[in-house]
Amino acid sequence: MTGSGASQPSILEETEIKPRRYDGPWKVVLWDDDHHTYEYVIEMLMDVCQMTWEKAFQHAVEVDTRKKTIVFSGELEHAEFIHERILGYGPDPRMSSSKGSMTATLER
């Protein structure tokens, strides 16, 4: 349209571009217990967190000696996914005292 004298705003002027806000780091903390073997911890972390055997073994040692280990740090959505998978992983078939998954928490 011409002749009105007022210019139309461009599409870029009308569209507000908001950068995605980083809401992290959220941490997934795995807690020690006496109902899961090193093998279980290593297998679970390799499956759930896609860790190498070596990295998963380091976390198994840390959770055993320090009673907790941070297995993930990042955005909330990914942390929630990892947290839910750990909690749903199930008991350690190597131990009759293992009645469920390991304990993990989400922390900021």
mmCIF file of C-alpha atoms in Angstrom:
data_model
loop_
_atom_site.group_PDB
_atom_site.id
_atom_site.type_symbol
_atom_site.label_atom_id
_atom_site.label_comp_id
_atom_site.label_asym_id
_atom_site.label_seq_id
_atom_site.Cartn_x
_atom_site.Cartn_y
_atom_site.Cartn_z
ATOM 1 C CA MET A 1 0.000 0.000 0.000
ATOM 2 C CA THR A 2 1.265 3.403 -0.832
ATOM 3 C CA GLY A 3 0.209 6.926 -0.127
ATOM 4 C CA SER A 4 -0.473 6.649 3.636
ATOM 5 C CA GLY A 5 2.794 8.291 4.552
ATOM 6 C CA ALA A 6 3.445 5.880 7.454
ATOM 7 C CA SER A 7 5.907 3.128 6.834
ATOM 8 C CA GLN A 8 5.076 -0.438 7.762
ATOM 9 C CA PRO A 9 7.389 -2.099 10.281
ATOM 10 C CA SER A 10 9.495 -4.867 8.850
ATOM 11 C CA ILE A 11 9.029 -8.466 9.945
ATOM 12 C CA LEU A 12 12.303 -8.277 11.858
ATOM 13 C CA GLU A 13 11.083 -5.242 13.794
ATOM 14 C CA GLU A 14 7.856 -7.014 14.754
ATOM 15 C CA THR A 15 9.476 -10.307 15.735
ATOM 16 C CA GLU A 16 11.236 -10.306 19.046
ATOM 17 C CA ILE A 17 14.058 -12.807 19.037
ATOM 18 C CA LYS A 18 14.669 -14.181 22.474
ATOM 19 C CA PRO A 19 17.806 -16.169 23.032
ATOM 20 C CA ARG A 20 17.230 -19.489 24.731
ATOM 21 C CA ARG A 21 17.885 -19.076 28.429
ATOM 22 C CA TYR A 22 20.338 -21.539 29.922
ATOM 23 C CA ASP A 23 18.796 -22.749 33.156
ATOM 24 C CA GLY A 24 21.670 -24.878 34.350
ATOM 25 C CA PRO A 25 23.681 -26.220 35.625
ATOM 26 C CA TRP A 26 21.409 -28.792 37.206
ATOM 27 C CA LYS A 27 23.217 -31.752 38.691
ATOM 28 C CA VAL A 28 22.192 -35.371 38.983
ATOM 29 C CA VAL A 29 23.745 -36.760 42.156
ATOM 30 C CA LEU A 30 24.030 -40.524 42.619
ATOM 31 C CA TRP A 31 24.073 -41.662 46.274
ATOM 32 C CA ASP A 32 25.870 -44.628 47.798
ATOM 33 C CA ASP A 33 24.110 -47.614 49.312
ATOM 34 C CA ASP A 34 24.948 -51.195 50.220
ATOM 35 C CA HIS A 35 22.512 -52.790 47.764
ATOM 36 C CA HIS A 36 24.216 -52.293 44.405
ATOM 37 C CA THR A 37 27.504 -53.694 43.101
ATOM 38 C CA TYR A 38 30.234 -51.869 41.223
ATOM 39 C CA GLU A 39 29.167 -53.847 38.151
ATOM 40 C CA TYR A 40 25.621 -52.533 38.463
ATOM 41 C CA VAL A 41 26.778 -48.915 38.837
ATOM 42 C CA ILE A 42 29.117 -49.201 35.857
ATOM 43 C CA GLU A 43 26.515 -50.873 33.610
ATOM 44 C CA MET A 44 23.793 -48.418 34.641
ATOM 45 C CA LEU A 45 25.956 -45.336 34.013
ATOM 46 C CA MET A 46 27.144 -46.679 30.661
ATOM 47 C CA ASP A 47 23.518 -47.250 29.635
ATOM 48 C CA VAL A 48 21.817 -44.213 31.178
ATOM 49 C CA CYS A 49 24.559 -41.591 30.767
ATOM 50 C CA GLN A 50 26.350 -43.065 27.748
ATOM 51 C CA MET A 51 29.635 -43.099 29.688
ATOM 52 C CA THR A 52 32.678 -45.102 28.766
ATOM 53 C CA TRP A 53 33.540 -48.014 31.040
ATOM 54 C CA GLU A 54 36.477 -46.057 32.432
ATOM 55 C CA LYS A 55 34.381 -42.981 33.295
ATOM 56 C CA ALA A 56 31.612 -45.114 34.818
ATOM 57 C CA PHE A 57 34.203 -46.976 36.907
ATOM 58 C CA GLN A 58 35.552 -43.643 38.217
ATOM 59 C CA HIS A 59 32.035 -42.695 39.316
ATOM 60 C CA ALA A 60 31.541 -46.107 40.943
ATOM 61 C CA VAL A 61 34.720 -45.593 42.981
ATOM 62 C CA GLU A 62 33.693 -42.044 43.899
ATOM 63 C CA VAL A 63 30.164 -42.982 45.004
ATOM 64 C CA ASP A 64 31.637 -45.800 47.115
ATOM 65 C CA THR A 65 34.363 -43.708 48.772
ATOM 66 C CA ARG A 66 32.722 -40.256 48.987
ATOM 67 C CA LYS A 67 29.144 -41.555 49.307
ATOM 68 C CA LYS A 68 27.951 -39.515 46.314
ATOM 69 C CA THR A 69 28.988 -38.566 42.803
ATOM 70 C CA ILE A 70 27.720 -36.063 40.240
ATOM 71 C CA VAL A 71 26.928 -38.080 37.118
ATOM 72 C CA PHE A 72 25.464 -35.240 35.042
ATOM 73 C CA SER A 73 25.521 -31.447 35.000
ATOM 74 C CA GLY A 74 23.561 -29.381 32.500
ATOM 75 C CA GLU A 75 20.120 -28.136 31.516
ATOM 76 C CA LEU A 76 17.079 -29.112 33.573
ATOM 77 C CA GLU A 77 15.306 -31.089 30.849
ATOM 78 C CA HIS A 78 18.310 -33.348 30.242
ATOM 79 C CA ALA A 79 19.001 -33.662 33.980
ATOM 80 C CA GLU A 80 15.396 -34.730 34.591
ATOM 81 C CA PHE A 81 15.699 -37.337 31.846
ATOM 82 C CA ILE A 82 18.882 -38.810 33.347
ATOM 83 C CA HIS A 83 17.394 -38.683 36.869
ATOM 84 C CA GLU A 84 14.234 -40.544 35.802
ATOM 85 C CA ARG A 85 16.224 -43.208 33.979
ATOM 86 C CA ILE A 86 18.414 -43.849 37.025
ATOM 87 C CA LEU A 87 15.369 -44.107 39.304
ATOM 88 C CA GLY A 88 13.707 -46.496 36.867
ATOM 89 C CA TYR A 89 16.727 -48.717 36.244
ATOM 90 C CA GLY A 90 15.631 -51.344 38.733
ATOM 91 C CA PRO A 91 17.350 -53.558 41.292
ATOM 92 C CA ASP A 92 20.783 -55.137 41.028
ATOM 93 C CA PRO A 93 20.194 -58.794 40.070
ATOM 94 C CA ARG A 94 23.541 -59.725 41.679
ATOM 95 C CA MET A 95 22.317 -58.832 45.192
ATOM 96 C CA SER A 96 19.265 -60.321 46.883
ATOM 97 C CA SER A 97 19.094 -57.296 49.191
ATOM 98 C CA SER A 98 18.655 -54.968 46.195
ATOM 99 C CA LYS A 99 14.969 -54.102 46.013
ATOM 100 C CA GLY A 100 15.106 -51.175 43.596
ATOM 101 C CA SER A 101 17.161 -48.613 41.763
ATOM 102 C CA MET A 102 19.878 -46.502 43.302
ATOM 103 C CA THR A 103 18.966 -43.167 44.847
ATOM 104 C CA ALA A 104 19.633 -40.088 42.748
ATOM 105 C CA THR A 105 18.673 -36.465 43.324
ATOM 106 C CA LEU A 106 18.412 -33.330 41.219
ATOM 107 C CA GLU A 107 20.299 -30.371 42.626
ATOM 108 C CA ARG A 108 21.159 -26.873 41.594
#
